[in-house]
XYZ file of C-alpha atoms in Angstrom:
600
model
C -202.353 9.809 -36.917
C -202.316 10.672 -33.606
C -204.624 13.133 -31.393
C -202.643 14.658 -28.527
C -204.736 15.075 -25.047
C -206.938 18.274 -24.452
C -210.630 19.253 -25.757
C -211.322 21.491 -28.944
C -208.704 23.946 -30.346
C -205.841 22.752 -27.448
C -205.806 19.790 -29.314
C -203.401 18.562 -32.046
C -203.497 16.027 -34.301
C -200.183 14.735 -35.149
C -199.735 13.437 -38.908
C -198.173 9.860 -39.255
C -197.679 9.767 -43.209
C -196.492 5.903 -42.616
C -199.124 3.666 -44.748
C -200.495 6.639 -47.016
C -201.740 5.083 -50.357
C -200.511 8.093 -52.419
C -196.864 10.135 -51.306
C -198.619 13.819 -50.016
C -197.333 16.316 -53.140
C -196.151 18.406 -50.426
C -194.294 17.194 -47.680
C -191.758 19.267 -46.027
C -193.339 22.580 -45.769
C -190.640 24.754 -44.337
C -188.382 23.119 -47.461
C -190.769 23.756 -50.114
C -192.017 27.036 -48.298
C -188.546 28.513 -48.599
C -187.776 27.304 -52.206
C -190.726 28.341 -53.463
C -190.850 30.246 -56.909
C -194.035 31.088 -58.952
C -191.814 30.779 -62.039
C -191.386 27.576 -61.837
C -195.410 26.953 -61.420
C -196.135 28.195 -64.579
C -193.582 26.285 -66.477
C -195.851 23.402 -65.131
C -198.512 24.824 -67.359
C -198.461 24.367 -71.257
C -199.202 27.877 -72.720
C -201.144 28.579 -76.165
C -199.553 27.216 -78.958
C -197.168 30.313 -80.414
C -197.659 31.957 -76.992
C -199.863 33.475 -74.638
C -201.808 31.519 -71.950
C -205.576 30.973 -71.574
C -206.997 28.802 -68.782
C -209.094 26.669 -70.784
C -206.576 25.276 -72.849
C -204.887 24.523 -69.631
C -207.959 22.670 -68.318
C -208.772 20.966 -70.856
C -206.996 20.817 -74.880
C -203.412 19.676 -73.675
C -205.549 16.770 -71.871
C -207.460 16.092 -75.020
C -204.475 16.008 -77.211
C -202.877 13.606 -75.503
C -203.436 10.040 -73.378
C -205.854 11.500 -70.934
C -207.924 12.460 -74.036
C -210.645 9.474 -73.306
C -209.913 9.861 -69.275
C -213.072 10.929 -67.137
C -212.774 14.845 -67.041
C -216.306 14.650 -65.896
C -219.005 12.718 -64.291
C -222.498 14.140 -63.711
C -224.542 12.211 -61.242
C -228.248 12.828 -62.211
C -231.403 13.358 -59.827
C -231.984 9.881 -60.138
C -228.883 8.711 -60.272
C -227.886 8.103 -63.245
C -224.125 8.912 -64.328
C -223.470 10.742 -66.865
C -219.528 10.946 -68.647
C -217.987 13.478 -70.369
C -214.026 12.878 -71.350
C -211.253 15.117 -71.462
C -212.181 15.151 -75.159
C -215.654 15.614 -75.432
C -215.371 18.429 -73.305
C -212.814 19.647 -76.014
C -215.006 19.524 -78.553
C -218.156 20.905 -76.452
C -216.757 23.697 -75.463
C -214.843 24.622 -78.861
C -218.717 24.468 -80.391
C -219.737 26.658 -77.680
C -216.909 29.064 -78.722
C -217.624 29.201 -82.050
C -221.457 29.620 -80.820
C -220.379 32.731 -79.072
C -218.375 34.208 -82.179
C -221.171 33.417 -84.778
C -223.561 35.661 -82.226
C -220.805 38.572 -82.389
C -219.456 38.003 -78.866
C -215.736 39.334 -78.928
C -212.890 38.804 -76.267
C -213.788 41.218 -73.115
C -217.492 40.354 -73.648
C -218.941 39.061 -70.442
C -221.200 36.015 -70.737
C -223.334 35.284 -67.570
C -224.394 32.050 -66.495
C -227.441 31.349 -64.166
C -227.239 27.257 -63.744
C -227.370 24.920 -61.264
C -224.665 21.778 -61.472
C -225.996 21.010 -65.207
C -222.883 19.712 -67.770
C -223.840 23.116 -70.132
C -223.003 25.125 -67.387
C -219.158 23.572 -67.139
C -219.206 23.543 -71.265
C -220.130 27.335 -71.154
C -217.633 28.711 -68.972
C -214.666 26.765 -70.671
C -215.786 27.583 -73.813
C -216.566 31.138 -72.970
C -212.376 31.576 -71.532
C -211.845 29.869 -75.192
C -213.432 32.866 -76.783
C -211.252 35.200 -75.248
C -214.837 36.168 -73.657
C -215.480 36.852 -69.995
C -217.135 34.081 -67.468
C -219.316 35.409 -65.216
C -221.529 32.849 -63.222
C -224.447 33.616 -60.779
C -226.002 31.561 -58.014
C -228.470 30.046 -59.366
C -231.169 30.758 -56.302
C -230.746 34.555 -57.072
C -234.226 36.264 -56.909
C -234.590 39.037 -60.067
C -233.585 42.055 -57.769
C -229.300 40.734 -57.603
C -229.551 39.115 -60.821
C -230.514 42.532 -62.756
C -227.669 44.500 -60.565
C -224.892 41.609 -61.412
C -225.509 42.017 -64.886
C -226.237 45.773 -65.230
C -222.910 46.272 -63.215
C -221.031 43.676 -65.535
C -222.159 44.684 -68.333
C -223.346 41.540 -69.348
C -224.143 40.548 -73.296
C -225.152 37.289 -72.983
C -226.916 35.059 -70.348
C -227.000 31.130 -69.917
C -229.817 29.882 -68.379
C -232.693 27.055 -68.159
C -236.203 27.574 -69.730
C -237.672 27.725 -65.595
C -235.249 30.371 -64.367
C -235.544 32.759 -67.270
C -239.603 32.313 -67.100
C -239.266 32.832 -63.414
C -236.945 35.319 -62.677
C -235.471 37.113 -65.812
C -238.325 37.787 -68.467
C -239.253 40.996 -66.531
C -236.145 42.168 -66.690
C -235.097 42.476 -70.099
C -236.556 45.811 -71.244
C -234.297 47.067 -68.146
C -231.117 45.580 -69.481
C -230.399 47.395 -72.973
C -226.712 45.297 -73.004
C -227.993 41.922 -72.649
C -228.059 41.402 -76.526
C -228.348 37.191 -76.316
C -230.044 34.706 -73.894
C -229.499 31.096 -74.806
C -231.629 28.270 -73.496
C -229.763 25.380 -72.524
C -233.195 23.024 -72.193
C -235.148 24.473 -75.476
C -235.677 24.175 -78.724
C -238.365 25.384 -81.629
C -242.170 26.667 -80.178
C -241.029 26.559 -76.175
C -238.582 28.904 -76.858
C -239.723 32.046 -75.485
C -239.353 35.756 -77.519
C -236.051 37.252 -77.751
C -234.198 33.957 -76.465
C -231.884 31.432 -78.867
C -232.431 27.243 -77.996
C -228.919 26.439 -76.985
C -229.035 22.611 -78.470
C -229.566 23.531 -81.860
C -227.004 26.410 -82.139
C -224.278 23.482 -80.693
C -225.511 21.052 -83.265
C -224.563 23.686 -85.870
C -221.154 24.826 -84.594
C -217.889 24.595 -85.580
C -216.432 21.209 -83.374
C -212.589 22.631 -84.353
C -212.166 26.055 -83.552
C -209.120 27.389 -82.053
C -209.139 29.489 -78.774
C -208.285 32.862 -79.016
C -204.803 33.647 -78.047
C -205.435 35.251 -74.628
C -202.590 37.174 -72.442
C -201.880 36.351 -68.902
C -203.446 39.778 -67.800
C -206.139 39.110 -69.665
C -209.473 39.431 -68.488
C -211.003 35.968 -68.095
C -213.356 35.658 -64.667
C -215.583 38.079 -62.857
C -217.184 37.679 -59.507
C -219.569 39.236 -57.721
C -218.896 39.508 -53.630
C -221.047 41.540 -51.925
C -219.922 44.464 -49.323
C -221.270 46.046 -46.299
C -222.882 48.753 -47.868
C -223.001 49.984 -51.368
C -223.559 47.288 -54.324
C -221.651 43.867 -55.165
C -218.423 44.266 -55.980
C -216.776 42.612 -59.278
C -213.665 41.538 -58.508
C -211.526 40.783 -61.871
C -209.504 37.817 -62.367
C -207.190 37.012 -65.145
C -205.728 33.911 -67.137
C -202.670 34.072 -65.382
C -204.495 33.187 -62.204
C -204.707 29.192 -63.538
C -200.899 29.461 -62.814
C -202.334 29.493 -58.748
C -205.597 27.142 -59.651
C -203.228 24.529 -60.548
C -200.208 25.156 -57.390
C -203.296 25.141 -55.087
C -204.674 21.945 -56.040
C -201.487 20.061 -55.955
C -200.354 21.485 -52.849
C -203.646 22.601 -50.674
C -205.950 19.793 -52.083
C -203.017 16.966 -52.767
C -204.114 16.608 -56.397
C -202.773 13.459 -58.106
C -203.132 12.019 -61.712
C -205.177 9.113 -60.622
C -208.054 11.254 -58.350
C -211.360 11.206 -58.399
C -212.523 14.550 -56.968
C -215.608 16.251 -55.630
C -216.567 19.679 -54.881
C -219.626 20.140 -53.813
C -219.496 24.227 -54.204
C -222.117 25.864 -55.839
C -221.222 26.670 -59.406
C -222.401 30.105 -59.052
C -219.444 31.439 -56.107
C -216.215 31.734 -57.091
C -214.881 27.958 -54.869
C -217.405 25.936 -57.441
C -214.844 27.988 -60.321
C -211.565 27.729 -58.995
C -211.779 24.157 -57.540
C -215.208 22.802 -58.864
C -213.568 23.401 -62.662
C -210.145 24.730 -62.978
C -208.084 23.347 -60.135
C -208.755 19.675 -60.831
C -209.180 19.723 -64.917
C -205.926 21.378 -64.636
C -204.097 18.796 -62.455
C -206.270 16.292 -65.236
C -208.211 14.382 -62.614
C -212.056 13.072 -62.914
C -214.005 15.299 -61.057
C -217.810 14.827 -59.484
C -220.742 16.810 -60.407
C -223.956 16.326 -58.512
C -227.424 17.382 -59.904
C -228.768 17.623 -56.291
C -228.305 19.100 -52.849
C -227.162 17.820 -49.623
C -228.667 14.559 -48.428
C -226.815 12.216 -46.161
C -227.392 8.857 -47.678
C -227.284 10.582 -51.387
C -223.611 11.800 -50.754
C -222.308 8.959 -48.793
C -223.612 6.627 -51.832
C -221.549 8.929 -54.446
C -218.778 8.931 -52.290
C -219.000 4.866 -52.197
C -220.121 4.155 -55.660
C -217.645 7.122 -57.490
C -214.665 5.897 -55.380
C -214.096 9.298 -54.434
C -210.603 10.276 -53.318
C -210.143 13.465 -52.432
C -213.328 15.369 -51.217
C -213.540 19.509 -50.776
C -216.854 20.398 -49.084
C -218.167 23.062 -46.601
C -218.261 23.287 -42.838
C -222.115 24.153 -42.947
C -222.480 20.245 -45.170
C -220.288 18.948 -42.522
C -222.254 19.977 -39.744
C -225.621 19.051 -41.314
C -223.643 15.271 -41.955
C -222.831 15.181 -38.552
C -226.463 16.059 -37.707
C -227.468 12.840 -39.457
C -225.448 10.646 -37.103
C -223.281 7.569 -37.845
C -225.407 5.392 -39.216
C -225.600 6.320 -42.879
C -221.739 6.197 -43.109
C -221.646 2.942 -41.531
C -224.120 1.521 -45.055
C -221.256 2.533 -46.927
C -217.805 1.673 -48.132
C -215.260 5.297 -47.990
C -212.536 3.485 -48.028
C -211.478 4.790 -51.355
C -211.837 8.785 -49.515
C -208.152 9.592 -48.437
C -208.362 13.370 -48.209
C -211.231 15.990 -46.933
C -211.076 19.625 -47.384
C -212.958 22.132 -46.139
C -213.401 26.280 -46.956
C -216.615 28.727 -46.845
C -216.699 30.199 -43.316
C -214.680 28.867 -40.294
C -214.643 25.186 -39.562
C -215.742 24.400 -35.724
C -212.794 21.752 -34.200
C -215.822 19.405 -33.582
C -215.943 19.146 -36.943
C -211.920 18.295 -37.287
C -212.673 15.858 -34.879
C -215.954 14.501 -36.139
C -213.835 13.379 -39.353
C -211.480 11.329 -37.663
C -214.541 9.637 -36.047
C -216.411 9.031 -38.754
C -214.542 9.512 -41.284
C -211.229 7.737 -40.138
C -209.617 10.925 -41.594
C -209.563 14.913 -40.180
C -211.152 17.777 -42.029
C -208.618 19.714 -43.298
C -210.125 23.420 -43.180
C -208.023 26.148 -45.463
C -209.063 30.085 -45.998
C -208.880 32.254 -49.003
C -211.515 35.078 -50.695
C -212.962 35.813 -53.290
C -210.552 38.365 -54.686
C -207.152 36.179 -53.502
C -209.189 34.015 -56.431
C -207.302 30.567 -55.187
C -206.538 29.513 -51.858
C -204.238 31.498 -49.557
C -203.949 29.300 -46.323
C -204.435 26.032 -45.340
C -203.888 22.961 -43.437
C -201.823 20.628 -45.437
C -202.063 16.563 -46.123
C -198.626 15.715 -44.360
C -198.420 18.545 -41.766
C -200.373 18.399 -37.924
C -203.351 19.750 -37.804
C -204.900 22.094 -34.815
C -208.358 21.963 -34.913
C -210.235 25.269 -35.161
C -207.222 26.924 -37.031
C -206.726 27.817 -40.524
C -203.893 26.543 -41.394
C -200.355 27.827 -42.839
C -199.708 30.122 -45.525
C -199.095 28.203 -48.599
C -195.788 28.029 -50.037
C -196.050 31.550 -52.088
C -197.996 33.548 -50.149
C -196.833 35.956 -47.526
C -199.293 36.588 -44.643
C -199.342 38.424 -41.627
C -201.539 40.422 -38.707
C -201.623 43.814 -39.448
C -201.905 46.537 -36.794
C -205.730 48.279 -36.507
C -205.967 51.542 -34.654
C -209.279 51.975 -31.924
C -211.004 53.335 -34.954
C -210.612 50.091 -37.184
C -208.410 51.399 -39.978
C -204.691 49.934 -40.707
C -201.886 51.404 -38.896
C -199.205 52.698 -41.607
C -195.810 54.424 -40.823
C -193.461 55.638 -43.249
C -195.379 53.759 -46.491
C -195.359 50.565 -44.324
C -198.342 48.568 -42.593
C -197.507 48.533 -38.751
C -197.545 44.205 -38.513
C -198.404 42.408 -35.005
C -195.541 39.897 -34.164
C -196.096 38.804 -30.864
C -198.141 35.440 -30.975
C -201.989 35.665 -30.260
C -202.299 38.939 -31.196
C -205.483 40.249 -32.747
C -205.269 41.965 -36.022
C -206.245 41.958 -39.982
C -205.104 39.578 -42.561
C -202.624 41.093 -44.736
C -201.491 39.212 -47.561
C -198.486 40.577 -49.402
C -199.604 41.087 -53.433
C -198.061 39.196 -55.690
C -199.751 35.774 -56.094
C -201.387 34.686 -59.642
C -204.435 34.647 -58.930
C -205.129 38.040 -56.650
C -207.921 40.589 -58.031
C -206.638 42.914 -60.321
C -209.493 45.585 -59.584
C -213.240 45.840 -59.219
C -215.179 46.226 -61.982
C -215.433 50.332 -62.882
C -214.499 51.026 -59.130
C -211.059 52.074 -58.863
C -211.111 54.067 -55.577
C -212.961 50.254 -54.087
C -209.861 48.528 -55.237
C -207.159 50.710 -54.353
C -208.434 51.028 -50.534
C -208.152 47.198 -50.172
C -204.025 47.908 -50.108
C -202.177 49.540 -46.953
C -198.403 49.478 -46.862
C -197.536 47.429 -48.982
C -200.365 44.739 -48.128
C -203.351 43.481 -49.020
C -206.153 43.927 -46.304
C -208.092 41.131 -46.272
C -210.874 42.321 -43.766
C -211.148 39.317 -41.601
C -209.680 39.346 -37.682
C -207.155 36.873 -36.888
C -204.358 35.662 -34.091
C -201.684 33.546 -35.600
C -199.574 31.359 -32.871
C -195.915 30.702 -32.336
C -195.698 28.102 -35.304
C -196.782 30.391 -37.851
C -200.744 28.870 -37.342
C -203.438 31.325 -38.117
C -206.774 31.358 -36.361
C -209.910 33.674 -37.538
C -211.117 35.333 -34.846
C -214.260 37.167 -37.148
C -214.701 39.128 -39.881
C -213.848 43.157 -39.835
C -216.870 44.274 -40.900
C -220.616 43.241 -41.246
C -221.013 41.127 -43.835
C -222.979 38.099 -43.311
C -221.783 34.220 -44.018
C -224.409 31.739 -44.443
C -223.765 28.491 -45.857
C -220.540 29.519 -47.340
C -222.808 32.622 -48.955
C -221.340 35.995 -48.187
C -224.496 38.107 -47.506
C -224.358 41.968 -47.933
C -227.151 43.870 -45.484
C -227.281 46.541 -47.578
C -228.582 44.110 -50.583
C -231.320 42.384 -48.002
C -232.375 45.937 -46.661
C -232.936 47.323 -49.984
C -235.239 44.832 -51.063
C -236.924 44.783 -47.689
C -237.408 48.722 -47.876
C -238.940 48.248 -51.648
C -242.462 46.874 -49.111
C -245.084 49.510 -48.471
C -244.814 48.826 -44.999
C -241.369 49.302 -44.323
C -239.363 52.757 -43.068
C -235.814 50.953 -42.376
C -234.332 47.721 -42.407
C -230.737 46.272 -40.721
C -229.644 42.978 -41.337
C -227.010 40.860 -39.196
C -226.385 37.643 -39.002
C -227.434 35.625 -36.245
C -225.463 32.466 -35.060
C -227.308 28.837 -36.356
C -225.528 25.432 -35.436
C -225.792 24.263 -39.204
C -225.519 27.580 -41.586
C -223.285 29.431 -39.744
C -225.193 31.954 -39.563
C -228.669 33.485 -41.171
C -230.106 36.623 -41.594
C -231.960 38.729 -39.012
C -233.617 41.361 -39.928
C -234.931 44.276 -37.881
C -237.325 46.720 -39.294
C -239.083 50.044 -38.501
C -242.780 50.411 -39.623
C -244.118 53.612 -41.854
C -247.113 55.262 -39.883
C -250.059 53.686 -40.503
C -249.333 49.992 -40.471
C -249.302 47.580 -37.409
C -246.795 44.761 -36.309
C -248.418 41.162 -36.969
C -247.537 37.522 -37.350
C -249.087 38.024 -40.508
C -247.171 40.526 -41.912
C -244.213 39.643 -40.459
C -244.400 36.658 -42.744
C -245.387 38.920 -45.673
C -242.104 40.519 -45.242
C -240.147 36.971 -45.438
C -242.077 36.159 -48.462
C -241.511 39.475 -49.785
C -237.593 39.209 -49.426
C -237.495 35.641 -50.691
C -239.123 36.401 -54.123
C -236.567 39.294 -54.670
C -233.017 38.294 -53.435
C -233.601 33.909 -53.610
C -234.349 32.096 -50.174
C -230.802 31.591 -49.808
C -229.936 35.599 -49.029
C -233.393 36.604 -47.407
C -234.056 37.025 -44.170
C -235.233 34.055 -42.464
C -236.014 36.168 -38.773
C -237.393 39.565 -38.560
C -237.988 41.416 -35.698
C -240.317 44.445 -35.584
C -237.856 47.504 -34.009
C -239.427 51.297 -32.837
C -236.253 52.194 -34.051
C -232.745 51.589 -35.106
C -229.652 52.479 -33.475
C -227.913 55.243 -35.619
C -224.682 57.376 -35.579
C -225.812 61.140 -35.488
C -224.462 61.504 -39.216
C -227.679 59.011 -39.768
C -225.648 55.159 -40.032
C -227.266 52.780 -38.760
C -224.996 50.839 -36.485
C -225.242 47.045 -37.617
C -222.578 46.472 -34.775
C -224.716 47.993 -31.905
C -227.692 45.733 -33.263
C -225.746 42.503 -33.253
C -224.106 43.003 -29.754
C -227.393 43.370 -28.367
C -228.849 40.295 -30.056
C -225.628 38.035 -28.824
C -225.369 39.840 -25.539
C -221.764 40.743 -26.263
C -220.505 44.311 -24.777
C -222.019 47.393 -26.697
C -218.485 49.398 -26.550
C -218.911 53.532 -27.538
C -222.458 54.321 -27.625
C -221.626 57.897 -27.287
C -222.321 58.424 -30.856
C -225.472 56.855 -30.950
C -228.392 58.909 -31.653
C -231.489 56.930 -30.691
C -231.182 55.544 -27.111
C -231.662 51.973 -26.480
């Protein structure tokens, strides 16, 4: 490995695969790029027994059944550190019980089951077993105030939530009377007297189900996975995902992540977004590796120590960890032994070139940043194990996926002649993502919002809403997202959601939110907010406003600035211009103002 001359993104760092431990499962690209074939990616896969396809059997019976059965499928590091096993058939067995838990209750296939945990083991044993029901997993981040949880699972329909005896006390009891489909709430930490009204102790119904069921023979367009992204404006958007997308959880993590038999993997995703589904459960149990599950957050010494004491291979993490790692300076990496670590990933917002570069430093090995969404449902584009990496970029497409720059007019929309999207060819030119459908694991709608769905497609193309350049190799590079939504941590942030709540206070006429550059998160939420008559700006209750916020949307989505605002910019039609807002906060030029009602 070599790192060509230059600072930042004019750098390259040139791949020399002699003295690799493992051979890279991908190493000509423009070979396997070219000879690609989905087909032949889901003959990889098993299938039911007597036909049909359903991703937990894929992640985790044809293990059990055979030598990998006593293998590590899981390891669950524990507050105090403490480790935890569960094999490939335990986790059989646990999540067949949970299965037949769901079917004694009445849950059918197409039933959505919710989860609200943190990284607990029932949380992994209730979404496999939920898929194994023919049900529908649908988890939520577990730092969710009341106001998104009630919305997720009034929009989803939800009949059954998953929870701890805390979060339910804390944030859903108050809800129930306003969620008539919610028909079961199991307690994963209760039993007997503790258990409160109207709620089932998890533990016991487990103890009492059948170890041996079957899982329901599911279809590859079946429904199996919903999550929640949140838009610009309007509510969160369920975007659907099917069984057949394991077909693309298990090319991804051979060829994106360099999956091998022999791994021992960590994600350190959040189980509630959709990376701590695809690639904190699927991807790996599918490829039949032991995969990492800590009880805790971010700490420096913490991680380094699992990374040391699990032997951890192959590492998938977030830019926003990264940078708070790199915060910490060398000397907690240099108390521990990574020489086991041979590949790091990264995904959740764009990953700075300091960081590329920080790896190799540190690390002895670069970050390898890759790019995909919610609704592709698996990743899309990425830099690969045996090919060069330039910092700051995201990477190639991955064999299978077709992506280009689409043409935007002044106005923002895609350009589309003759049934075709208008594509941008020259290199460095700005333009949207466009991903041509097709792939396993895309969206096949959002929930009960047809007309949403069907605008995300232009010409042939899926529109992917982010900005990017891509360069004479066939690179891509984000430039910044198309519209306003806000990424913090790896979180996608709606402003609608954040003004809402903020507009639910006495005090408070209008809200905006933006995001607001910060060297660790990314970004975080600003908000800027217009007083009713009557009430006063103060320290005081500008802090009453942050509290306010964090109680209802989780400190993790609420605003952490606010800044007291006469008014807001708005169109004439009455939209308040987000854009106009953040181009005066970064100093960036303000563009048409001509349609601005309220002067600045």
């Amino acid at each position: 490995m070599t790192i060509e001359s230059g600072t930042g993104v004019s750098r390259t760092i040139r791949k020399d695969l002699v003295g690799l431990r493992v051979v890279p499962n991908l190493l000509d690209y423009e070979a396997a790029y070219d000879s690609f074939d989905w087909d032949n990616e889901r003959r990889r896969l098993s299938g039911l027994p007597g036909g049909g396809l359903n991703i937990a059997y894929e992640a985790v019976d044809r293990h059990a059944a055979g030598p990998k059965g006593a293998r590590d499928a899981l390891r669950f590091i524990r507050g105090d550190g403490t480790v935890e096993t569960t094999s490939f058939a335990q986790l059989a067995e646990r999540t067949n019980r949970f299965a037949s838990v769901l079917r004694a209750l009445g849950i059918q296939r197409g039933d959505r089951v919710f989860s609200l945990l943190g990284r607990r083991p029932e949380l992994y044993t209730a979404a496999l077993g939920t898929l194994k029901n023919g049900s529908v997993f649908c988890p939520l981040f577990s730092a969710f105030g009341p106001e998104p949880i009630k919305q997720r699972l009034t929009l989803g329909t939800g009949r059954v939530l998953v929870t701890t005896l805390a979060a339910y006390r804390k944030k859903v009891a108050a809800l129930r009377a306003s969620l008539p489909a919610l028909t079961h709430i199991l307690i994963v930490d209760g039993n007997g007297a503790d258990l409160p009204d109207g709620t089932l102790g998890l533990p016991a119904l487990m103890l009492g189900a059948d170890s041996g069921v079957r899982p329901v023979r599911t279809e590859p367009e079946d429904m199996a996975l919903l999550h929640f992204t949140s838009g610009t404006t309007g509510r969160p958007k369920g975007a659907v995902h099917v069984h057949e997308a394991v077909v693309a959880h298990s090319a991804t993590g051979r060829l994106a992540l360099d999956l091998h038999p022999d791994d021992i993997y960590w994600c350190t995703a959040d189980p509630g977004w959709v990376t701590g589904t695809s690639y904190g459960i699927i991807a790996p149990l599918v490829q039949g590796v032991t995969t990492i599950v800590d009880e805790e957050e971010l700490d420096a010494d913490r991680w380094y120590r699992i990374l040391e004491e699990q032997r951890v291979t192959v590492w998938y993490t977030a830019p926003t960890a990264l940078r708070m790692l790199m915060r910490a300076g060398t000397d907690p990496i240099s108390r521990h032994d990574l020489s086991a670590l041979r590949f790091v990933a990264s995904v959740g917002e764009p990953l700075n070139p300091e960081v590329v570069l920080w790896g190799v430093d540190a690390l002895g090995l670069p970050v390898h940043d890759n790019w995909w969404q919610t609704e592709t449902g698996g990743i899309m584009i990425a830099n690969l194990l045996a090919s060069d990496i330039r910092p700051g970029s995201m990477g190639r497409p991955l064999p299978g996926i077709v992506a280009a720059v689409g043409r935007r007019d002044e106005t923002g929309q895609p350009v589309v002649e003759d049934g075709e999207l208008q594509l941008l060819t020259e290199p460095g030119a700005v333009g949207e993502l466009a991903l041509r459908p097709g792939w396993p694991s895309m969206f096949r709608g959002y929930l009960g919002d047809e007309a949403r769905y069907r605008a995300a497609f232009a010409g042939g193309w899926y529109l992917t809403g982010d900005l990017v350049s891509r360069d004479a190799d066939g690179y891509f590079w984000f430039v910044g997202r198309g519209d306003d939504v806000i990424k913090s941590s790896g979180h996608l942030i709606g402003p609608f959601e954040v003004e809402s709540s903020l507009m639910e206070h006495p005090a408070v006429a209008e809200a905006a939110a933006i995001g607001i550059p910060d060297p660790v998160a990314g970004e975080i939420v600003k908000a800027f907010v217009e007083l009713k008559p009557g009430w006063s700006t103060s320290e005081a209750l500008r802090l009453d406003l942050i509290g306010f916020a964090r109680k209802r949307l989780g400190a993790a989505v609420a605003p952490r600035v606010i800044e007291f605002v006469d008014a807001l910019p708005r169109t004439r039609s009455g939209k308040i211009l987000r854009r106009l807002l953040k181009a005066r906060e970064l100093g960036l030029p303000e563009g048409d103002t001509s349609t601005v009602e309220t002067p600045r």
